[in-house]
CSV table of C-alpha atoms and ligand atoms in Angstrom, one decimal:
chain,number,residue,atom,x,y,z
A,1,MET,CA,87.1,119.5,110.5
A,2,ARG,CA,84.5,116.8,111.2
A,3,LEU,CA,84.1,116.3,114.9
A,4,GLU,CA,84.4,112.7,116.4
A,5,LYS,CA,81.6,111.6,119.0
A,6,TYR,CA,84.2,112.5,121.9
A,7,GLN,CA,84.8,116.0,120.7
A,8,ASN,CA,82.8,119.0,121.3
A,9,VAL,CA,83.1,122.9,121.3
A,10,GLN,CA,82.7,124.3,124.7
A,11,ASP,CA,83.5,128.0,125.6
A,12,GLY,CA,85.0,128.6,122.2
A,13,ARG,CA,87.5,125.8,122.5
A,14,LEU,CA,87.5,122.4,121.2
A,15,LYS,CA,87.4,119.8,124.0
A,16,HIS,CA,87.9,115.9,124.1
A,17,ALA,CA,85.6,114.1,126.3
A,18,GLY,CA,85.4,117.3,128.3
A,19,HIS,CA,89.3,117.7,128.5
A,20,ASP,CA,90.8,120.9,127.4
A,21,TYR,CA,93.3,120.2,124.6
A,22,LEU,CA,95.1,123.2,125.9
A,23,GLU,CA,95.5,121.7,129.3
A,24,LEU,CA,96.6,118.4,127.7
A,25,ALA,CA,99.1,120.3,125.6
A,26,GLU,CA,100.5,121.9,129.2
A,27,THR,CA,100.6,118.7,130.7
A,28,TYR,CA,102.3,116.5,128.0
A,29,GLY,CA,103.6,118.8,125.6
A,30,THR,CA,103.5,118.8,121.8
A,31,PRO,CA,103.4,117.3,119.2
A,32,LEU,CA,101.1,114.8,121.1
A,33,TYR,CA,99.3,111.7,119.8
A,34,ILE,CA,96.0,111.6,121.7
A,35,PHE,CA,94.2,108.1,121.5
A,36,ASP,CA,90.5,107.8,122.5
A,37,GLU,CA,90.0,104.5,124.4
A,38,ALA,CA,86.4,104.3,124.8
A,39,SER,CA,85.7,104.8,121.1
A,40,PHE,CA,88.2,102.1,120.0
A,41,ARG,CA,86.4,99.8,122.5
A,42,GLU,CA,83.1,100.6,121.2
A,43,ARG,CA,84.2,99.9,117.7
A,44,VAL,CA,85.9,96.5,118.6
A,45,LYS,CA,82.6,95.5,120.3
A,46,GLY,CA,80.4,96.5,117.5
A,47,TYR,CA,82.4,94.6,114.8
A,48,GLN,CA,82.5,91.4,117.1
A,49,GLN,CA,78.9,91.7,117.6
A,50,ALA,CA,78.2,92.4,113.8
A,51,MET,CA,80.1,89.2,112.9
A,52,GLU,CA,78.1,86.9,115.3
A,53,THR,CA,76.3,84.2,113.2
A,54,PRO,CA,74.9,80.8,113.9
A,55,TYR,CA,76.5,79.5,110.7
A,56,PHE,CA,80.2,79.1,111.7
A,57,GLU,CA,82.7,80.3,114.1
A,58,THR,CA,83.7,84.3,113.5
A,59,GLU,CA,86.6,86.2,114.7
A,60,VAL,CA,87.7,89.7,114.4
A,61,LEU,CA,91.5,90.2,114.4
A,62,TYR,CA,93.1,93.5,114.7
A,63,ALA,CA,95.8,94.3,112.2
A,64,SER,CA,98.3,95.4,114.6
A,65,LYS,CA,100.6,97.0,112.2
A,66,ALA,CA,98.1,100.0,112.2
A,67,LEU,CA,99.1,100.9,115.7
A,68,LEU,CA,100.8,98.8,118.5
A,69,THR,CA,102.1,99.9,121.8
A,70,LYS,CA,101.9,98.0,124.9
A,71,ALA,CA,98.9,99.6,126.1
A,72,ILE,CA,97.2,98.8,122.8
A,73,ALA,CA,98.2,95.3,123.1
A,74,ARG,CA,96.8,95.2,126.6
A,75,LEU,CA,93.4,96.4,125.2
A,76,ILE,CA,93.6,93.7,122.4
A,77,SER,CA,94.1,91.2,125.2
A,78,GLU,CA,91.4,92.5,127.5
A,79,LEU,CA,88.9,92.8,124.7
A,80,GLY,CA,89.7,89.4,123.4
A,81,ILE,CA,90.2,90.1,119.9
A,82,GLY,CA,92.8,88.0,117.8
A,83,GLN,CA,96.0,89.9,116.5
A,84,ASP,CA,97.0,90.1,112.9
A,85,VAL,CA,100.8,90.2,113.3
A,86,VAL,CA,103.5,90.8,110.5
A,87,SER,CA,106.9,90.3,112.5
A,88,ALA,CA,108.4,88.6,115.4
A,89,GLY,CA,108.4,92.2,117.0
A,90,GLU,CA,104.5,92.3,116.8
A,91,ILE,CA,104.4,88.8,118.3
A,92,PHE,CA,106.8,89.7,121.2
A,93,THR,CA,105.0,93.0,121.9
A,94,GLY,CA,101.4,91.0,121.8
A,95,ILE,CA,102.7,88.2,124.2
A,96,HIS,CA,104.4,90.2,126.4
A,97,ASN,CA,101.2,92.3,127.1
A,98,GLY,CA,98.7,89.6,127.4
A,99,VAL,CA,97.5,88.7,124.1
A,100,ASN,CA,96.9,85.0,123.5
A,101,PRO,CA,99.3,83.7,121.0
A,102,GLU,CA,96.7,81.3,119.9
A,103,LYS,CA,94.6,84.1,118.5
A,104,MET,CA,97.5,85.4,116.5
A,105,TYR,CA,97.6,85.3,112.7
A,106,PHE,CA,101.2,85.6,111.4
A,107,HIS,CA,101.5,87.3,108.0
A,108,GLY,CA,104.3,88.7,105.8
A,109,ASN,CA,106.1,87.9,102.6
A,110,ASN,CA,109.6,86.6,103.5
A,111,LYS,CA,109.0,85.8,107.1
A,112,LEU,CA,112.5,85.1,108.4
A,113,ASN,CA,113.4,81.6,109.7
A,114,GLN,CA,114.0,83.1,113.2
A,115,GLU,CA,110.7,84.6,113.1
A,116,ILE,CA,108.9,81.5,112.1
A,117,ARG,CA,110.8,79.5,114.7
A,118,TYR,CA,109.7,82.1,117.3
A,119,ALA,CA,106.3,82.0,116.3
A,120,ILE,CA,106.0,78.2,116.4
A,121,GLU,CA,107.7,77.9,119.8
A,122,ASN,CA,105.5,80.5,121.3
A,123,ASN,CA,102.3,78.7,120.3
A,124,VAL,CA,101.2,81.4,117.5
A,125,GLY,CA,97.8,79.8,116.5
A,126,THR,CA,97.8,80.2,112.8
A,127,ILE,CA,100.7,81.1,110.1
A,128,VAL,CA,99.5,82.6,107.0
A,129,ILE,CA,101.6,81.3,104.3
A,130,ASP,CA,102.6,83.8,101.5
A,131,ASN,CA,104.6,81.8,98.9
A,132,ARG,CA,105.5,78.1,97.8
A,133,MET,CA,109.0,78.6,99.2
A,134,GLU,CA,107.7,79.5,102.7
A,135,VAL,CA,105.6,76.1,102.8
A,136,GLU,CA,108.7,74.4,103.0
A,137,ARG,CA,110.4,76.5,105.4
A,138,VAL,CA,107.4,76.3,107.8
A,139,ASN,CA,107.0,72.7,107.4
A,140,GLN,CA,110.7,72.1,108.2
A,141,ILE,CA,110.8,74.5,111.1
A,142,ALA,CA,107.7,72.9,112.7
A,143,GLY,CA,109.1,69.5,112.3
A,144,GLU,CA,112.4,70.8,114.3
A,145,VAL,CA,110.2,72.4,117.0
A,146,GLY,CA,108.2,69.2,117.1
A,147,LYS,CA,104.9,70.7,116.4
A,148,LYS,CA,102.2,70.5,113.9
A,149,GLN,CA,101.5,74.1,112.7
A,150,ARG,CA,98.0,75.2,111.8
A,151,VAL,CA,98.4,77.3,108.4
A,152,LEU,CA,96.2,79.2,105.9
A,153,LEU,CA,97.5,80.0,102.3
A,154,ARG,CA,97.4,83.7,101.3
A,155,LEU,CA,95.8,83.9,97.9
A,156,ASN,CA,95.8,86.7,95.5
A,157,PRO,CA,92.3,86.6,93.9
A,158,GLY,CA,93.1,89.4,91.4
A,159,VAL,CA,90.4,91.6,92.5
A,160,GLU,CA,91.3,95.1,91.7
A,161,ALA,CA,90.3,97.6,94.4
A,162,HIS,CA,90.5,101.3,93.7
A,163,THR,CA,93.0,102.6,96.2
A,164,HIS,CA,96.7,104.2,95.9
A,165,GLU,CA,99.1,101.9,94.1
A,166,TYR,CA,101.2,101.5,97.2
A,167,ILE,CA,98.5,100.1,99.4
A,168,MET,CA,96.9,98.1,96.6
A,169,THR,CA,97.9,94.4,97.4
A,170,ALA,CA,95.9,92.2,95.3
A,171,ASN,CA,96.9,92.8,91.6
A,172,LEU,CA,98.5,90.1,89.6
A,173,ASP,CA,102.1,91.4,90.2
A,174,SER,CA,101.7,92.0,93.8
A,175,LYS,CA,104.8,90.7,96.0
A,176,PHE,CA,101.9,89.2,98.3
A,177,GLY,CA,100.3,85.8,98.2
A,178,GLU,CA,99.9,83.0,95.5
A,179,SER,CA,97.8,84.0,92.6
A,180,VAL,CA,94.6,82.0,92.0
A,181,PHE,CA,95.6,82.4,88.2
A,182,ASP,CA,99.1,80.6,88.8
A,183,GLU,CA,99.5,77.4,86.9
A,184,ALA,CA,101.2,75.7,89.7
A,185,ILE,CA,98.6,76.8,92.2
A,186,ASP,CA,97.1,73.4,92.6
A,187,THR,CA,100.6,71.8,93.3
A,188,VAL,CA,101.2,74.3,96.0
A,189,ILE,CA,97.8,73.7,97.7
A,190,GLN,CA,98.6,69.8,97.4
A,191,ARG,CA,101.9,70.1,99.0
A,192,LEU,CA,100.3,72.3,101.8
A,193,ALA,CA,97.7,69.7,102.5
A,194,THR,CA,100.2,66.8,102.7
A,195,ALA,CA,103.1,68.2,104.4
A,196,GLU,CA,103.7,66.3,107.6
A,197,ASN,CA,104.2,69.3,110.0
A,198,LEU,CA,101.4,71.4,108.8
A,199,ASN,CA,97.8,71.4,109.2
A,200,PHE,CA,96.3,73.3,106.3
A,201,ALA,CA,92.9,74.8,107.4
A,202,GLY,CA,92.3,77.3,104.4
A,203,PHE,CA,92.7,80.5,102.7
A,204,HIS,CA,93.4,84.2,103.3
A,205,SER,CA,93.0,87.1,101.2
A,206,HIS,CA,93.5,90.8,101.5
A,207,ILE,CA,92.6,93.0,98.6
A,208,GLY,CA,93.9,96.2,99.7
A,209,SER,CA,93.6,99.2,102.1
A,210,GLN,CA,91.3,102.2,102.3
A,211,ILE,CA,88.8,100.5,100.1
A,212,PHE,CA,85.4,102.3,99.7
A,213,GLU,CA,83.4,99.7,97.5
A,214,GLU,CA,81.6,97.1,99.4
A,215,ALA,CA,81.3,95.4,96.1
A,216,SER,CA,85.0,94.4,96.1
A,217,PHE,CA,84.8,92.6,99.3
A,218,TYR,CA,81.6,90.7,98.0
A,219,LYS,CA,83.6,90.0,94.6
A,220,ALA,CA,86.7,88.9,96.5
A,221,ALA,CA,84.6,86.7,98.8
A,222,THR,CA,82.7,85.0,95.8
A,223,GLU,CA,86.1,84.3,94.0
A,224,LEU,CA,87.7,82.9,96.8
A,225,LEU,CA,84.7,80.6,97.5
A,226,THR,CA,84.4,79.6,94.0
A,227,PHE,CA,88.2,78.8,94.2
A,228,SER,CA,87.7,76.8,97.5
A,229,ALA,CA,85.2,74.6,95.8
A,230,ALA,CA,87.3,73.9,92.8
A,231,VAL,CA,90.0,72.9,95.3
A,232,GLN,CA,87.5,70.5,97.1
A,233,ASN,CA,86.2,69.1,94.0
A,234,LYS,CA,89.4,68.6,92.0
A,235,LEU,CA,91.9,67.9,95.0
A,236,GLY,CA,89.7,66.5,97.7
A,237,ILE,CA,91.1,69.1,100.0
A,238,LYS,CA,88.7,70.6,102.7
A,239,ILE,CA,88.7,74.2,103.2
A,240,GLU,CA,87.5,75.0,106.8
A,241,GLU,CA,88.3,78.5,107.2
A,242,ILE,CA,88.5,81.8,105.1
A,243,ASN,CA,90.2,85.0,106.4
A,244,PHE,CA,89.1,87.9,104.0
A,245,GLY,CA,91.8,90.3,105.3
A,246,GLY,CA,91.1,94.0,106.4
A,247,GLY,CA,90.8,97.2,104.2
A,248,PHE,CA,87.6,98.8,105.0
A,249,GLY,CA,87.8,102.6,104.3
A,250,VAL,CA,87.7,105.4,106.6
A,251,TYR,CA,87.0,109.2,106.6
A,252,TYR,CA,89.8,111.6,106.3
A,253,THR,CA,88.3,114.4,104.6
A,254,GLU,CA,85.0,115.2,102.9
A,255,THR,CA,85.9,113.5,99.7
A,256,ASP,CA,86.0,110.1,101.4
A,257,GLN,CA,82.6,108.1,101.7
A,258,PRO,CA,83.2,105.2,104.0
A,259,PHE,CA,80.4,102.5,104.2
A,260,ASN,CA,79.4,101.7,107.7
A,261,VAL,CA,81.4,98.4,108.6
A,262,VAL,CA,78.9,97.4,111.3
A,263,ASP,CA,76.0,97.5,108.8
A,264,PHE,CA,77.9,95.8,106.1
A,265,LEU,CA,79.3,92.8,108.1
A,266,PRO,CA,76.2,91.0,108.7
A,267,ASN,CA,75.1,91.1,105.2
A,268,PHE,CA,78.7,90.2,104.1
A,269,ILE,CA,78.5,87.2,106.3
A,270,GLU,CA,75.1,86.2,104.8
A,271,HIS,CA,76.6,86.5,101.3
A,272,VAL,CA,79.6,84.3,102.4
A,273,HIS,CA,77.1,81.5,103.8
A,274,ALA,CA,74.8,81.5,101.0
A,275,GLU,CA,77.9,81.3,98.6
A,276,ALA,CA,79.2,78.6,100.8
A,277,VAL,CA,75.9,76.5,101.0
A,278,LYS,CA,75.5,77.0,97.1
A,279,LEU,CA,79.0,75.6,96.5
A,280,GLU,CA,78.8,72.9,99.2
A,281,ILE,CA,81.7,74.1,101.2
A,282,ASN,CA,81.6,73.3,105.0
A,283,LEU,CA,83.0,76.4,106.3
A,284,LYS,CA,83.9,76.4,110.2
A,285,LYS,CA,85.3,79.5,110.7
A,286,VAL,CA,85.5,83.0,108.9
A,287,THR,CA,87.8,85.8,110.0
A,288,ILE,CA,88.3,89.5,109.2
A,289,GLU,CA,91.5,91.5,110.1
A,290,PRO,CA,90.7,95.4,110.1
A,291,GLY,CA,93.5,97.7,111.2
A,292,ARG,CA,92.6,101.4,110.1
A,293,SER,CA,89.0,101.3,110.5
A,294,LEU,CA,89.2,100.1,114.0
A,295,VAL,CA,91.9,102.7,115.4
A,296,ASN,CA,92.1,105.7,112.9
A,297,ALA,CA,89.1,107.7,114.2
A,298,SER,CA,90.4,107.0,117.8
A,299,GLY,CA,93.6,109.1,117.1
A,300,SER,CA,94.5,112.6,116.7
A,301,THR,CA,97.6,114.6,116.9
A,302,LEU,CA,98.1,117.9,118.7
A,303,TYR,CA,100.7,120.4,117.3
A,304,GLU,CA,101.8,123.8,118.1
A,305,ILE,CA,102.0,126.5,115.6
A,306,GLY,CA,105.5,128.1,115.3
A,307,ASP,CA,106.6,130.5,112.5
A,308,LEU,CA,104.4,131.8,109.7
A,309,LYS,CA,105.4,132.5,106.3
A,310,HIS,CA,104.1,134.3,103.3
A,311,THR,CA,106.0,133.3,100.3
A,312,ALA,CA,107.0,135.6,97.3
A,313,GLY,CA,104.7,133.4,95.3
A,314,GLY,CA,101.7,134.2,97.5
A,315,LYS,CA,101.3,131.1,99.7
A,316,ASP,CA,100.9,131.1,103.5
A,317,TYR,CA,102.8,128.6,105.5
A,318,ALA,CA,102.1,127.7,109.1
A,319,PHE,CA,104.7,125.5,110.7
A,320,ILE,CA,104.2,122.9,113.1
A,321,ASP,CA,106.3,121.4,115.8
A,322,GLY,CA,105.8,118.0,114.3
A,323,SER,CA,106.6,116.6,110.9
A,324,MET,CA,106.6,113.8,108.5
A,325,ASN,CA,108.4,112.0,111.3
A,326,ASP,CA,105.1,111.7,113.1
A,327,ASN,CA,102.7,111.4,110.1
A,328,ILE,CA,104.5,110.1,106.8
A,329,ARG,CA,101.2,109.5,105.0
A,330,PRO,CA,101.0,112.9,103.2
A,331,ALA,CA,104.6,112.8,101.9
A,332,LEU,CA,104.3,108.9,101.0
A,333,TYR,CA,100.6,108.5,99.8
A,334,GLN,CA,99.4,112.3,99.0
A,335,ALA,CA,97.2,111.4,102.0
A,336,LYS,CA,94.7,114.4,103.1
A,337,TYR,CA,93.8,115.3,106.6
A,338,GLU,CA,91.3,117.8,108.2
A,339,ALA,CA,92.5,119.8,111.2
A,340,MET,CA,91.1,122.4,113.6
A,341,VAL,CA,92.5,125.4,115.8
A,342,VAL,CA,91.5,124.1,119.1
A,343,ASN,CA,91.6,127.7,120.8
A,344,LYS,CA,90.0,129.4,118.1
A,345,ALA,CA,87.2,126.7,117.6
A,346,GLU,CA,84.5,129.4,116.9
A,347,PHE,CA,86.6,131.9,114.8
A,348,PRO,CA,85.6,132.0,111.2
A,349,ALA,CA,87.9,130.3,108.6
A,350,GLU,CA,89.3,133.3,106.7
A,351,LYS,CA,92.8,132.3,105.2
A,352,THR,CA,94.2,129.5,103.3
A,353,TYR,CA,97.3,127.8,104.8
A,354,THR,CA,99.5,125.0,104.0
A,355,ILE,CA,100.5,123.2,107.3
A,356,ALA,CA,104.4,122.3,106.9
A,357,GLY,CA,106.3,120.1,109.3
A,358,LYS,CA,109.8,120.9,110.7
A,359,ALA,CA,111.7,118.2,108.7
A,360,CYS,CA,114.4,118.9,106.1
A,361,GLU,CA,112.2,117.9,103.2
A,362,SER,CA,110.0,120.1,100.8
A,363,GLY,CA,107.5,117.5,100.7
A,364,ASP,CA,107.2,117.6,104.4
A,365,LYS,CA,103.5,119.2,104.4
A,366,ILE,CA,100.9,117.6,106.5
A,367,ILE,CA,98.0,119.6,104.9
A,368,GLU,CA,98.0,121.8,101.7
A,369,ASN,CA,95.5,124.5,101.3
A,370,ILE,CA,93.3,124.4,104.4
A,371,GLU,CA,91.0,127.1,105.5
A,372,LEU,CA,91.6,128.2,109.0
A,373,PRO,CA,91.2,131.3,111.4
A,374,GLU,CA,94.0,133.6,111.0
A,375,LEU,CA,96.7,131.9,112.8
A,376,THR,CA,99.2,133.2,115.4
A,377,THR,CA,102.4,131.5,116.8
A,378,GLY,CA,101.4,129.4,119.9
A,379,ASP,CA,98.0,128.2,118.5
A,380,LEU,CA,97.2,124.6,118.9
A,381,LEU,CA,96.3,122.8,115.8
A,382,LEU,CA,94.6,119.3,116.0
A,383,VAL,CA,94.7,116.8,113.1
A,384,ASN,CA,92.0,114.1,113.3
A,385,GLY,CA,92.1,110.7,112.1
A,386,THR,CA,95.6,109.9,113.0
A,387,GLY,CA,95.2,106.7,114.9
A,388,ALA,CA,96.2,104.3,112.2
A,389,TYR,CA,99.7,104.2,110.3
A,390,ASN,CA,101.0,107.3,112.0
A,391,TYR,CA,103.0,106.3,115.3
A,392,SER,CA,103.5,102.8,113.8
A,393,MET,CA,105.3,104.5,110.9
A,394,ALA,CA,107.0,107.1,112.7
A,395,SER,CA,110.9,107.8,112.3
A,396,ASN,CA,113.7,109.9,113.8
A,397,TYR,CA,114.6,111.6,110.4
A,398,ASN,CA,116.6,114.7,111.3
A,399,ARG,CA,117.1,113.2,114.8
A,400,ILE,CA,113.8,114.4,115.7
A,401,PRO,CA,112.5,112.5,118.9
A,402,ARG,CA,109.3,110.7,118.5
A,403,PRO,CA,106.0,112.3,120.3
A,404,ALA,CA,104.4,111.0,123.4
A,405,MET,CA,101.1,109.3,123.3
A,406,ILE,CA,98.2,109.4,125.8
A,407,HIS,CA,94.9,107.6,126.1
A,408,VAL,CA,91.9,109.5,127.0
A,409,ILE,CA,89.1,107.5,128.7
A,410,GLU,CA,86.1,109.2,130.0
A,411,ASP,CA,87.3,111.6,132.9
A,412,LYS,CA,90.9,110.2,132.7
A,413,HIS,CA,94.0,110.6,130.6
A,414,TYR,CA,97.3,108.9,131.0
A,415,LEU,CA,100.6,108.5,129.3
A,416,THR,CA,101.0,105.2,127.1
A,417,VAL,CA,104.2,106.3,125.4
A,418,LYS,CA,106.8,108.6,126.6
A,419,ARG,CA,108.3,111.3,124.5
A,420,GLU,CA,111.6,110.0,123.1
A,421,SER,CA,114.7,111.4,124.6
A,422,PHE,CA,117.8,112.4,122.7
A,423,GLU,CA,119.7,109.7,124.9
A,424,GLU,CA,117.2,107.0,123.6
A,425,MET,CA,118.0,108.0,120.2
A,426,MET,CA,121.6,107.3,120.7
A,427,MET,CA,121.1,104.2,123.0
A,428,ARG,CA,121.7,101.5,120.5
A,429,GLU,CA,124.7,103.2,118.8
A,430,ILE,CA,128.2,102.5,119.7
B,1,LLP,N1,95.5,92.4,106.6
B,1,LLP,C1,96.8,92.3,105.7
B,1,LLP,C2,97.3,91.0,105.5
B,1,LLP,C3,97.3,93.5,105.4
B,1,LLP,O1,98.4,93.6,104.6
B,1,LLP,C4,96.6,94.8,105.9
B,1,LLP,C5,97.4,96.1,105.6
B,1,LLP,C6,95.8,94.6,106.7
B,1,LLP,C7,95.1,93.4,107.1
B,1,LLP,C8,95.0,95.8,107.4
B,1,LLP,O2,94.5,96.7,106.4
B,1,LLP,P1,93.5,98.0,106.9
B,1,LLP,O3,92.3,97.5,107.6
B,1,LLP,O4,94.3,98.6,107.9
B,1,LLP,O5,93.5,98.9,105.6
B,1,LLP,N2,100.6,102.1,105.4
B,1,LLP,C9,99.4,102.1,104.7
B,1,LLP,C10,98.6,101.0,104.7
B,1,LLP,C11,99.3,99.8,104.5
B,1,LLP,C12,98.4,98.7,104.7
B,1,LLP,C13,99.2,97.3,104.8
B,1,LLP,N3,98.4,96.2,104.9
B,1,LLP,C14,98.7,103.5,105.0
B,1,LLP,O6,99.1,104.3,105.8
B,1,LLP,O7,97.7,103.9,104.3
């Protein structure tokens, strides 16, 4: 397993910023989500600095669907980063934990009327309109609330990025956004710009997630700016802001080769500026909204090994006390992960295991064919790179309670999510 900066091997054991994983397991139990706060803060600041430019205002928004808890919301607020939200639930969590709603961008196809109303009444800064029917709904509700609502339009620029089909969002048949190739697109934009209760500021696009080619982002930017210029020239509508979405790929295993986002961003901003100047677009603001690349590497999950099984077919299973309930990604996207036995950090890898969860589902395997030291019941297995889309996609399948989460910051660690109880699982049931 590739170690993160905050991890190192001491006295034959893997440690997290000097904390022994065995002690963390004793204190909080397993399975346990562990979040390294210092590395998250550092990454957020790095992105913010890398976006700084004299050309226009820039803002980094955090795509909170990747991981959102009260503690994460408080960090968003403290770091002054904007929040990309996709539901009233995410807005609620943000504003109840100090996030400035003016810095929120509200996304989603089929936002419900009550969600739109909730957002407008609570001063959510920007609503990213997803389709032409939503234009009318937001306009109407803004009128009822008595506000002029700032909006962007989500465009689908038709740029194909190579990623898993389920997380590819910008192909022609995508459920998200209005296609730049749609014959009615001009009418939609004209309506947006003239709707009495809307303040149309520009465009948004998000071409997909876990993308490794910088070229895809440059291409999408060029397409969007070219499209914006056509809108200005043809329709006389000014484009002030473009939000380029998220999607920067991260490392899970050796086959992933992500680019360095902090090195990429200044070049990307230069590219956007140069194209905007060439096309005579007076851009006032540029935003990005990464989720995974900001949180993933800060998160890991600690499991205890239970039974071991050698099958008649010759396969060696090691069962963990967690499951697809705490990490659905391998079952849903064939996602790959690396892991390490924290109490056998210096033992040679000598056996091939399939790490399977305890849920009643054959596909509940967290890692297939990983080389590890000979395992024994009670060993602790750490899976890295689980910060994004693990806790946020967790479920109670099989009535398995969701794990606890802790944050580690330098010499301290503290609980941010309590382990779910059986009573809590029944709480809303009558
Ligand atoms: N902006 C929009 C409009 C999005 O739809 C998404 C992700 C993001 C930003 C953040 O993308 P990121 O930087 O995290 O790649 N559950 C899947 C990923 C779904 C992504 C959905 N949209 C997974 O576990 O891989």
